[in-house]
GROMACS .gro file of C-alpha atoms in nm:
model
  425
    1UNK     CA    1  19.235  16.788  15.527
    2UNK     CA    2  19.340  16.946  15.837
    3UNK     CA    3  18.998  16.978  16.145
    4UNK     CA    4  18.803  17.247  16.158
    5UNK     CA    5  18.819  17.464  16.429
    6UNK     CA    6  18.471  17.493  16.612
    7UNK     CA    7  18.393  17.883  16.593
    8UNK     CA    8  18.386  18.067  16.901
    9UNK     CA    9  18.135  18.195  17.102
   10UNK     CA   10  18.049  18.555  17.090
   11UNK     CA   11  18.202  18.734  17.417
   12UNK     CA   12  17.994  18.981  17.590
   13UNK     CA   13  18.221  19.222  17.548
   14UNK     CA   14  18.121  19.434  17.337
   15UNK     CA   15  18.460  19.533  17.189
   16UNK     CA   16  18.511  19.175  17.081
   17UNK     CA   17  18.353  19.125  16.738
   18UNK     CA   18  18.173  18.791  16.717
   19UNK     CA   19  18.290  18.485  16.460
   20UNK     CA   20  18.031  18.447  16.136
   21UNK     CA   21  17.880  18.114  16.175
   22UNK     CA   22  18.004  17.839  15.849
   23UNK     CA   23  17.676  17.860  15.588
   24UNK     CA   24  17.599  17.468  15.674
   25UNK     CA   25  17.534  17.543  16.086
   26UNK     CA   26  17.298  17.851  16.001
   27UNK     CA   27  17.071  17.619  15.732
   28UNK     CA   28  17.027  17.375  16.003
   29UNK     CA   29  16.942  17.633  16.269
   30UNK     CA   30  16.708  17.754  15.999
   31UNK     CA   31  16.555  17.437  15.972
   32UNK     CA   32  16.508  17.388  16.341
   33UNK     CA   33  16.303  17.746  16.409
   34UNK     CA   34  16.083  17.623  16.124
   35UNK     CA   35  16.015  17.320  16.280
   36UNK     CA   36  15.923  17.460  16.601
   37UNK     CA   37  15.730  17.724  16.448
   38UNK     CA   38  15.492  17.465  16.252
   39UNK     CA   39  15.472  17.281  16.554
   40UNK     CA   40  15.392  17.626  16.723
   41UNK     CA   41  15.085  17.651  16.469
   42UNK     CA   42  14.975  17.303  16.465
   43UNK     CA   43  14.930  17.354  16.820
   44UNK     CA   44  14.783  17.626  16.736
   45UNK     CA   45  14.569  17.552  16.546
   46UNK     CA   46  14.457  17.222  16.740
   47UNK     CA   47  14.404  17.417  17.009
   48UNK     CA   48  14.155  17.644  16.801
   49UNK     CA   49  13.950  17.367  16.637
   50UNK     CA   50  13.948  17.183  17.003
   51UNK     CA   51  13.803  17.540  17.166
   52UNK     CA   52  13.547  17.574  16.809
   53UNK     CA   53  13.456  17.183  16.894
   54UNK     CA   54  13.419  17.214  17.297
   55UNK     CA   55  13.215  17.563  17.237
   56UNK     CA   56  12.994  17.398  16.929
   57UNK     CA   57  12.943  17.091  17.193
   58UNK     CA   58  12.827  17.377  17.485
   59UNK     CA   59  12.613  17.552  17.247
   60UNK     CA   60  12.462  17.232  17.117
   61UNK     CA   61  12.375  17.103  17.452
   62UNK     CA   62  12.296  17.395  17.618
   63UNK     CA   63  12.051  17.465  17.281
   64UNK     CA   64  11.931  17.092  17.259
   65UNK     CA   65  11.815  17.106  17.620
   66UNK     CA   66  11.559  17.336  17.486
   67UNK     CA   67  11.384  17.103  17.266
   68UNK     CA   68  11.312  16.746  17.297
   69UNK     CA   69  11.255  16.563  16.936
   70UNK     CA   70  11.166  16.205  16.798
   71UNK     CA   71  11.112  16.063  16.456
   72UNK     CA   72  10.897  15.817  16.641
   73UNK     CA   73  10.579  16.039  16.516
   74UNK     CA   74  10.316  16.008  16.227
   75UNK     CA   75  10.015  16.250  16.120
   76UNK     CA   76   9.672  16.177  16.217
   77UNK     CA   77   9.315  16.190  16.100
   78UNK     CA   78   8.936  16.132  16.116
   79UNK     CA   79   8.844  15.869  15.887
   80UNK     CA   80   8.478  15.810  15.872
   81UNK     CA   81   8.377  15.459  15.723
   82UNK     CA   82   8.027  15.600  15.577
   83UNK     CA   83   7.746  15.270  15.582
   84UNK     CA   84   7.416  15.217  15.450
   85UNK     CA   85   7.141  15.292  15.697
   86UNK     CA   86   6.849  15.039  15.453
   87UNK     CA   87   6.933  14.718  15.319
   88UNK     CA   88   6.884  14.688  14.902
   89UNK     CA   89   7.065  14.630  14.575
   90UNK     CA   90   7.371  14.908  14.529
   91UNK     CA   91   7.201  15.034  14.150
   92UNK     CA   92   7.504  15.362  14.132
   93UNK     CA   93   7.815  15.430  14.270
   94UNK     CA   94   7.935  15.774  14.169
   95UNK     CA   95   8.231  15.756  14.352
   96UNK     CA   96   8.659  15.613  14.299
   97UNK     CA   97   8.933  15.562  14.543
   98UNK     CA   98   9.128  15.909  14.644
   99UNK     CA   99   8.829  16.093  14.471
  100UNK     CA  100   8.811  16.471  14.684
  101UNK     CA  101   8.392  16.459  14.810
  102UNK     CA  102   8.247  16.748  14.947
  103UNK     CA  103   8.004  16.720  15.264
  104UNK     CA  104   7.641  16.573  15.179
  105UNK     CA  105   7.767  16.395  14.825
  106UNK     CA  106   7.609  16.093  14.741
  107UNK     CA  107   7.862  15.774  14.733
  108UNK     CA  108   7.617  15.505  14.630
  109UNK     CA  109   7.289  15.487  14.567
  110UNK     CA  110   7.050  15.148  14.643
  111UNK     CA  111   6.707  15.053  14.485
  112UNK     CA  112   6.435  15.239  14.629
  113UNK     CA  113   6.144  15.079  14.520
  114UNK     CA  114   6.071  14.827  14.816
  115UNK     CA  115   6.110  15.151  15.044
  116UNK     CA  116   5.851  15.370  14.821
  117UNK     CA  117   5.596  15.066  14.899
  118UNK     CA  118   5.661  15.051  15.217
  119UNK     CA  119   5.588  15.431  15.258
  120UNK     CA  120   5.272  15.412  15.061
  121UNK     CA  121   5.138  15.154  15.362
  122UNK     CA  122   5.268  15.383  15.599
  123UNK     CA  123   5.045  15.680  15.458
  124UNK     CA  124   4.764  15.451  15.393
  125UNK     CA  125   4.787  15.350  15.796
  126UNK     CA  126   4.827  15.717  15.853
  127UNK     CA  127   4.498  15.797  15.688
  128UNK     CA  128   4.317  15.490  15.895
  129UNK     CA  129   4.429  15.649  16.191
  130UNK     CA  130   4.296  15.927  16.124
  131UNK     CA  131   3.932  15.787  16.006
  132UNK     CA  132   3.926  15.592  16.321
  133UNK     CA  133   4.006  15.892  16.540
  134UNK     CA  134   3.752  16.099  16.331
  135UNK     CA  135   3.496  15.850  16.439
  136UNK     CA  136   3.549  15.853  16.806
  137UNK     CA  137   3.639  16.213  16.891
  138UNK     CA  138   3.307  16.329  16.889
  139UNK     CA  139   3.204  16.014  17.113
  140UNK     CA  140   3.367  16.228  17.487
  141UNK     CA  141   3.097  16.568  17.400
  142UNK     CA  142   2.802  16.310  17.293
  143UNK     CA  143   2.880  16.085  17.638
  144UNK     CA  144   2.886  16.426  17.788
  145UNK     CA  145   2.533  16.545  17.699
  146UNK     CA  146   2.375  16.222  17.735
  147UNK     CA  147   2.514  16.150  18.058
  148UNK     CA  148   2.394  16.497  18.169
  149UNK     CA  149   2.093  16.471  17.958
  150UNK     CA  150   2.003  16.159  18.174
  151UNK     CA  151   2.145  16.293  18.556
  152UNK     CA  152   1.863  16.582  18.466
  153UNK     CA  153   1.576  16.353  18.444
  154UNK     CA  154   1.688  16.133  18.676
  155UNK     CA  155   1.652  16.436  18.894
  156UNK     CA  156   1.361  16.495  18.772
  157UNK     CA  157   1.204  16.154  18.844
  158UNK     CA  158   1.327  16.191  19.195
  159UNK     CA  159   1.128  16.475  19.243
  160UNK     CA  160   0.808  16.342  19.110
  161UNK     CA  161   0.863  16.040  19.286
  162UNK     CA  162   0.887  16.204  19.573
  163UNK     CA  163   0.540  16.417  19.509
  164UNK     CA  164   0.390  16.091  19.446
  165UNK     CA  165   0.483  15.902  19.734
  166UNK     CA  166   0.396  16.254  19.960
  167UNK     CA  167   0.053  16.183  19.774
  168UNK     CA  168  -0.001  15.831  19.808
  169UNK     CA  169   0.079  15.885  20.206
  170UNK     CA  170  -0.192  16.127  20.194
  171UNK     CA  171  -0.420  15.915  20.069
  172UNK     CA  172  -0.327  15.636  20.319
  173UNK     CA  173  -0.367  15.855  20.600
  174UNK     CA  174  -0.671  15.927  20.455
  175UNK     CA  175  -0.822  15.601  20.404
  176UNK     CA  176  -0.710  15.504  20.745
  177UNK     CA  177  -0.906  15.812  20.874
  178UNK     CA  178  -1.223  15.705  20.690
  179UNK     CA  179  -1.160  15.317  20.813
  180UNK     CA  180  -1.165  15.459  21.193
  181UNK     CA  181  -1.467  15.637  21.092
  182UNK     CA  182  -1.653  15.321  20.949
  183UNK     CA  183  -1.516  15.147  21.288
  184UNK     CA  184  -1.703  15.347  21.495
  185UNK     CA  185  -2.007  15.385  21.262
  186UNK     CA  186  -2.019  15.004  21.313
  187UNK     CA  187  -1.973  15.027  21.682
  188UNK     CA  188  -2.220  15.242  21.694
  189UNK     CA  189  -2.478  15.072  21.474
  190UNK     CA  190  -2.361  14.721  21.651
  191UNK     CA  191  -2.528  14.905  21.990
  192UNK     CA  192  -2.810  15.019  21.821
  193UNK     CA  193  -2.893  14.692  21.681
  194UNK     CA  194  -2.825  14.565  22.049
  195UNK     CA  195  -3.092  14.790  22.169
  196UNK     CA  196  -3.305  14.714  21.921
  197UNK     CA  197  -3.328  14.334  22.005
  198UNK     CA  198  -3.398  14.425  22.408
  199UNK     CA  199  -3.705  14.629  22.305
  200UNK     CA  200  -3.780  14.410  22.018
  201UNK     CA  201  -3.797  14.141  22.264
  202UNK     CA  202  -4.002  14.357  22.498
  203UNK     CA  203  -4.228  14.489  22.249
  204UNK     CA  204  -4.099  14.849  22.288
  205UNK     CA  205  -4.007  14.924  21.920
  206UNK     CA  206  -4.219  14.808  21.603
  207UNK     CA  207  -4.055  14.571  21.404
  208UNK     CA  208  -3.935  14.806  21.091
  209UNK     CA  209  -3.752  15.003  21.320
  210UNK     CA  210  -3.553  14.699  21.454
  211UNK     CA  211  -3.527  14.586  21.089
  212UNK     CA  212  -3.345  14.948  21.005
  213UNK     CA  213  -3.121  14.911  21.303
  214UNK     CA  214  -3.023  14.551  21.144
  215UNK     CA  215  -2.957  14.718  20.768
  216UNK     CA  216  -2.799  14.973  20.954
  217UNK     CA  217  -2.553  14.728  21.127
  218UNK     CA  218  -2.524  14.529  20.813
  219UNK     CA  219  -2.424  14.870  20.598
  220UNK     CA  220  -2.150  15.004  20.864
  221UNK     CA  221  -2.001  14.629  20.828
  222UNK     CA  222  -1.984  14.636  20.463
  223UNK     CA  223  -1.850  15.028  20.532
  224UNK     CA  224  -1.574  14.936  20.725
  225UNK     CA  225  -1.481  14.652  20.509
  226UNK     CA  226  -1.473  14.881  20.212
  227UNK     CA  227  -1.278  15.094  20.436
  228UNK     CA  228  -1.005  14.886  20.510
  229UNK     CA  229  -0.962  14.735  20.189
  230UNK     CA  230  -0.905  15.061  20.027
  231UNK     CA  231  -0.673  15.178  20.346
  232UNK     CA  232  -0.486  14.840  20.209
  233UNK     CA  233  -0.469  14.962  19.870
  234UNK     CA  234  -0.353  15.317  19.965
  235UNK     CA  235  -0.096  15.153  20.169
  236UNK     CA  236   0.043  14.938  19.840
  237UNK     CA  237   0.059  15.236  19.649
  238UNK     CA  238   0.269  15.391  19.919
  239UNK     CA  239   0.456  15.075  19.910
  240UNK     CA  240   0.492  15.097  19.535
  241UNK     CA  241   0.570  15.470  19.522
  242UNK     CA  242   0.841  15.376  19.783
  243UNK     CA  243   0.990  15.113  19.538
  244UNK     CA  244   0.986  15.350  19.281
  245UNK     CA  245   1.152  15.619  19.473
  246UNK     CA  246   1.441  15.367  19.545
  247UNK     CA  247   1.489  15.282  19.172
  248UNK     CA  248   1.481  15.639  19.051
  249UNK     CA  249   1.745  15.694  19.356
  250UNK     CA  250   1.968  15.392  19.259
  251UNK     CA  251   1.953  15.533  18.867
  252UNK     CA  252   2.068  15.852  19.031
  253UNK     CA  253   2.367  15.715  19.189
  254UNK     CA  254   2.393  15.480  18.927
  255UNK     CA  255   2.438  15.784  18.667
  256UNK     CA  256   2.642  16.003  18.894
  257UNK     CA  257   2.892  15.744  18.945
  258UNK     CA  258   2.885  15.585  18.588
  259UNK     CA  259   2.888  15.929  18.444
  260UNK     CA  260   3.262  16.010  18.455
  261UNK     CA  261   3.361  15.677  18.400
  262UNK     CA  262   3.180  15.666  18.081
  263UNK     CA  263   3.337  15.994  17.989
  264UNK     CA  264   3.692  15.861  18.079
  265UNK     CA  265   3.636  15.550  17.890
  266UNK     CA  266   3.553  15.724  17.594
  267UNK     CA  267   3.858  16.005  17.617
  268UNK     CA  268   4.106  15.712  17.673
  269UNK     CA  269   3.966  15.572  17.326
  270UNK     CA  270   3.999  15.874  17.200
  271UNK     CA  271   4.342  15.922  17.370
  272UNK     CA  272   4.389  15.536  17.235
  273UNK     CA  273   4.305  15.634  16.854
  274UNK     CA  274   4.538  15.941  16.904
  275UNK     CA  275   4.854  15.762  16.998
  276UNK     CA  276   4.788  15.524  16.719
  277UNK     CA  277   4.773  15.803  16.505
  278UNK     CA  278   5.088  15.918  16.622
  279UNK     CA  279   5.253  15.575  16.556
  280UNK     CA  280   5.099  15.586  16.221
  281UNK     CA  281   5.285  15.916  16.143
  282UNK     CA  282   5.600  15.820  16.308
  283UNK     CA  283   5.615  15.485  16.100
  284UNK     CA  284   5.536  15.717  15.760
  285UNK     CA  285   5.788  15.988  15.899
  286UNK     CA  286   6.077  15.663  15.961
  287UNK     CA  287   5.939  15.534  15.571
  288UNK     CA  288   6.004  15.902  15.437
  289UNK     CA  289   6.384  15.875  15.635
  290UNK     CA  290   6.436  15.553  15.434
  291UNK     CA  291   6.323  15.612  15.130
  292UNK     CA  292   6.609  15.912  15.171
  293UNK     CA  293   6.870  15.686  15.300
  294UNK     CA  294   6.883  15.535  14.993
  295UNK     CA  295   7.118  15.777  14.871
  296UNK     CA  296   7.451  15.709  15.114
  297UNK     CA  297   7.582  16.094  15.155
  298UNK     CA  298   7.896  16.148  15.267
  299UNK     CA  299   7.827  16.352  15.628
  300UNK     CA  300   8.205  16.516  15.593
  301UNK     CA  301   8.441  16.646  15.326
  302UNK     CA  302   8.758  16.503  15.267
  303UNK     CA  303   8.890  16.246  15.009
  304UNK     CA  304   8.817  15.889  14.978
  305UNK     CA  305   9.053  15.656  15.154
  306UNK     CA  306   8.882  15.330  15.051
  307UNK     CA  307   8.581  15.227  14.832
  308UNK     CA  308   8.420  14.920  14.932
  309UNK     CA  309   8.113  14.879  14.737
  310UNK     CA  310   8.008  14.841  14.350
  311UNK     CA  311   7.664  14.824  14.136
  312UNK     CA  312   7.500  14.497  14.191
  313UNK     CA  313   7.642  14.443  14.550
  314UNK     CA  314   7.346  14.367  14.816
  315UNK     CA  315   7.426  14.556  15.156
  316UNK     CA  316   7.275  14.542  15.499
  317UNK     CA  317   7.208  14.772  15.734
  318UNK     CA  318   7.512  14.891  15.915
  319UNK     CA  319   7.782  14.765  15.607
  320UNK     CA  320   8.060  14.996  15.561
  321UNK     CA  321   8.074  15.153  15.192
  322UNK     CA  322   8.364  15.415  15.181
  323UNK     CA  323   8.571  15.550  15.433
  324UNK     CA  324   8.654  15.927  15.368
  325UNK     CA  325   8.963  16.086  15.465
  326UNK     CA  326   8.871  16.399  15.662
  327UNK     CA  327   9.215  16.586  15.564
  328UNK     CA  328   9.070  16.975  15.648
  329UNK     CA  329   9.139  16.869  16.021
  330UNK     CA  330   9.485  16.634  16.059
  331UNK     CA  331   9.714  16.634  16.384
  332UNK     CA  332  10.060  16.476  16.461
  333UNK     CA  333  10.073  16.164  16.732
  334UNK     CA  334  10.434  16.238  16.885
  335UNK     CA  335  10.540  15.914  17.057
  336UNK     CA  336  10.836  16.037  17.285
  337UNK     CA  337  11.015  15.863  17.560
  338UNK     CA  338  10.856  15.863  17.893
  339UNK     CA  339  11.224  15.969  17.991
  340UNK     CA  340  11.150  16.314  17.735
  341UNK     CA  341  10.844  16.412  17.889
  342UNK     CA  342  10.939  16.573  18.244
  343UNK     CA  343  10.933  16.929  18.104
  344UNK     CA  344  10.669  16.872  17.800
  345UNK     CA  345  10.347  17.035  17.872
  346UNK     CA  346  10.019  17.120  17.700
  347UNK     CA  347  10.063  17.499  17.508
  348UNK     CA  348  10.428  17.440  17.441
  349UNK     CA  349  10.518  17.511  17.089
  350UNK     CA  350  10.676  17.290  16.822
  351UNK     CA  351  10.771  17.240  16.453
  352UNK     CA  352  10.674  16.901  16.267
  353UNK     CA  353  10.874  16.843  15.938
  354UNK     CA  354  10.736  16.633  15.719
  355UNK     CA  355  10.941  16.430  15.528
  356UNK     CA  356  10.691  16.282  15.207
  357UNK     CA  357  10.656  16.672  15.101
  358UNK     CA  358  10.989  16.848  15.260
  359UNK     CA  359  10.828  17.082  15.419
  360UNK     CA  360  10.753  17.198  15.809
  361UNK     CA  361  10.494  17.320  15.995
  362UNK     CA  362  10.455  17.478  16.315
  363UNK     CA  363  10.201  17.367  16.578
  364UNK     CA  364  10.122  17.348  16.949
  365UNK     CA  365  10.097  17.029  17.217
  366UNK     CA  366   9.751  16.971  17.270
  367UNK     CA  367   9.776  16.722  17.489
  368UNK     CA  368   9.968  16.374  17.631
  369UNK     CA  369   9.810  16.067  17.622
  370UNK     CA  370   9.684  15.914  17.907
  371UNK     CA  371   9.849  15.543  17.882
  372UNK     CA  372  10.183  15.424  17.727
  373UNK     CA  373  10.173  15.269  17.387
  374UNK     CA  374  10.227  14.942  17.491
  375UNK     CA  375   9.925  14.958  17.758
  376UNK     CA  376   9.650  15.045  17.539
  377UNK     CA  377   9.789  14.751  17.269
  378UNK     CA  378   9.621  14.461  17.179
  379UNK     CA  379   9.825  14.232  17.421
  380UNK     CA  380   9.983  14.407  17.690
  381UNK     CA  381  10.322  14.311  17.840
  382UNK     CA  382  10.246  14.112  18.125
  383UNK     CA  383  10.538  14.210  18.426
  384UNK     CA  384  10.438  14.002  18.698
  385UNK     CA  385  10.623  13.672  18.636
  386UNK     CA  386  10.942  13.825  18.836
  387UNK     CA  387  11.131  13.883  18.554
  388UNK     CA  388  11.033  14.222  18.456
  389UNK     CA  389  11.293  14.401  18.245
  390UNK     CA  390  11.259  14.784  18.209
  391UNK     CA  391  11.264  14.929  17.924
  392UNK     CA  392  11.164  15.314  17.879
  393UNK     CA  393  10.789  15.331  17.726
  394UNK     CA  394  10.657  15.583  17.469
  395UNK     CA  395  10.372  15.789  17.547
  396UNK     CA  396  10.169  15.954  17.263
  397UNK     CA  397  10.129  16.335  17.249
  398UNK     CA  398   9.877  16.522  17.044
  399UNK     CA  399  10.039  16.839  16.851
  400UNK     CA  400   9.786  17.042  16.684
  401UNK     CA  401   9.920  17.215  16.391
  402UNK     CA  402   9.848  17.573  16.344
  403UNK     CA  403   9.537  17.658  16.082
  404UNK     CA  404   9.587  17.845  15.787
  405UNK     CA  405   9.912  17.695  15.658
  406UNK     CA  406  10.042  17.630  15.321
  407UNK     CA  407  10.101  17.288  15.209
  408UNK     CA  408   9.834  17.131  15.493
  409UNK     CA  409   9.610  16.987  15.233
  410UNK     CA  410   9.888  16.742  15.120
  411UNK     CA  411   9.932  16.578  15.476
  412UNK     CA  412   9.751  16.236  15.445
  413UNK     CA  413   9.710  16.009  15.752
  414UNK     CA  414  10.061  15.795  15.850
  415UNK     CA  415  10.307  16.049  15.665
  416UNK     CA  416  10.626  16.040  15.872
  417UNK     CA  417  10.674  16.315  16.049
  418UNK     CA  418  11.024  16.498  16.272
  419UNK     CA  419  10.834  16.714  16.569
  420UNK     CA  420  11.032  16.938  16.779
  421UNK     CA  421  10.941  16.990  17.085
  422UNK     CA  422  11.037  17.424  17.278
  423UNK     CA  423  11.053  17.287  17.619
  424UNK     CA  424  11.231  17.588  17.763
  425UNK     CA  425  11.168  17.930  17.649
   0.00000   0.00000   0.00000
């Protein structure tokens, strides 16, 4: 088989006509171009998806930097543990777990009849009271009148008094007057009788004259002695009226000061059988309270969490019963990185999707919490042995979920929840 020639180039002239290539070179040339054009389009094509996956990547961070999320996050509630307010035997209990109440139902009831009796004493001590302050109200306006009553003639014994002491001074004055007058009647008839014994002696007078200058003597003696005892007596009486005067004036004082005091004493009995009345009715008003409490109402609507009570069960005072769900008014607690809060603030809006019913809600950050989860716990990390670690805390925030929106009443307290977080607008 002889060789094969190898075909010639094509000449640029152009009045040389060019060799046909053999059938075998052209397939491979056709096999090369469409090699290189598949590797044109992979590259292509590469080249596409690696521009889709760098602008998805842009567009995802530059969307994600607008929202900050967590699954770190739960919804919250009041739950009110309801208690009994009077001790007694539980006699009804109306009531099952995850039963919807309605504000002011009854959950149990307990025995009333120890708390009737003791509101039957409390009205009977009511109407004592009110005897006893019956009886000494009128006691200030009688105190009044007597103590007035007896000022008046006190007053009025002053004043005669004083008329009869003015009087018996008189009358002292008087008798002292008529004693100076017997005096000198004596003197008088003491010289006469002098007289008489110089001329009796010398014959000058008869002797019945003499005789009636002695009974003369002898009367102005028993004149003046007369005189002065009843100048003695109208000085006792001044004495006496003088005694009196000073008793009737002490009484006086005596009633003016003890006056008030009296009334006083008898308006702070009065004011004392008051306040016990007022006890009285407080104590029946506190009975009336029990005897209500006996019936455990439910002070919120919601549904019942957890039933703690049955008929027969003795409770005290202060014992939890039920604790009621209040699910008209439920929030989301958000824990998010300390690290996610630098652009959170109160007002921002977010959506919460709750997984247990599928379904999201929108809402609004109420507020952050003022202490990191692991502060506020039961036993806080202690970091001041000098090996401290960090480690990025959670803080709680409060998201408040908009009113008004379908499928609310199914969130129950602890249901996982997804918030999202618009940090940017």
């Amino acid at each position: 088989m002889s060789p094969q020639v190898p075909a010639r180039r094509p000449s640029n002239d152009t009045n040389e006509t060019p060799a046909l290539a053999p059938p075998e070179d052209r397939d491979k040339e056709d096999a090369k171009a469409e090699a290189a054009a598949k590797k044109r389009r992979r590259l292509t094509i590469v080249a596409i998806v690696a521009g889709v996956v760098v602008l998805g990547a842009l567009f995802y961070w530059l969307y994600s930097r607008r929202f900050e999320d967590t699954d770190d996050a739960e919804v919250d509630a009041n739950i009110s543990n309801v208690g009994a307010r009077v001790g007694g035997t539980v006699t009804r209990v109306p009531i099952v777990e995850n039963q919807r109440v309605n504000a002011n139902d009854v959950l149990a009831e307990i025995d009333p009849t120890d708390l009737q009796v003791v509101l039957a004493q409390r009205k009977a001590a009511v109407a004592e009271a009110e005897a006893q302050l019956a009886v000494e109200d009128p006691s200030v306006s009688i105190t009044e009148t007597s103590n007035a009553a007896a000022l008046t003639t006190a007053s009025s014994n002053i004043s005669s008094a004083s008329a009869a002491l003015a009087g018996a001074q008189r009358d002292a004055e008087q008798a002292a007057a008529r004693l100076r007058e017997a005096q000198a009647n004596q003197r008088t008839a003491d010289l006469d009788l002098k007289r008489g014994e110089t001329l009796l002696a010398h014959d000058a007078i008869p002797r019945a004259d003499f005789d009636h200058r002695q009974s003369a003597a002898s009367a102005a003696v028993a004149v003046v002695e007369g005189a002065r005892q009843a100048v003695e007596g109208a000085r006792a009486r001044v004495e006496q009226q003088q005694a009196l005067m000073a008793g009737i004036r002490s009484h006086l004082t005596e009633v003016r000061k003890n006056a008030p005091r009296e009334v006083d004493a008898r308006r702070a009995t009065v004011s004392f059988r008051q306040a016990n009345l007022d006890v009285a009715r407080a104590e029946e008003h506190q009975a009336e309270l029990n005897l209500g409490y006996a019936r455990v109402r439910t002070p919120v609507a919601g549904i019942v969490a957890r039933k703690a009570v049955n008929v027969g069960d003795f409770v005290a005072p202060g014992q939890t019963l039920a604790a009621v769900t209040q699910t008209d008014d439920a929030w989301v607690t958000a824990n998010f990185r300390e690290t996610q809060l630098r652009r959170m603030r109160p007002g921002q809006r977010a959506t919460v999707h709750v997984d247990a019913i599928d379904r999201t809600f929108t809402g609004v950050v109420e507020s952050l919490g003022g202490a990191t989860g692991a502060r506020v716990s039961v036993l806080p990390p202690e970091n001041a042995t000098g090996n401290y670690v960090k480690v990025v805390q959670r803080i709680p925030v409060r998201i408040r979920l908009d009113a008004k929106q379908d499928g609310l009443e199914l969130l129950r307290p602890g249901m996982s929840v997804e918030p999202k977080v618009r940090v940017l607008p």
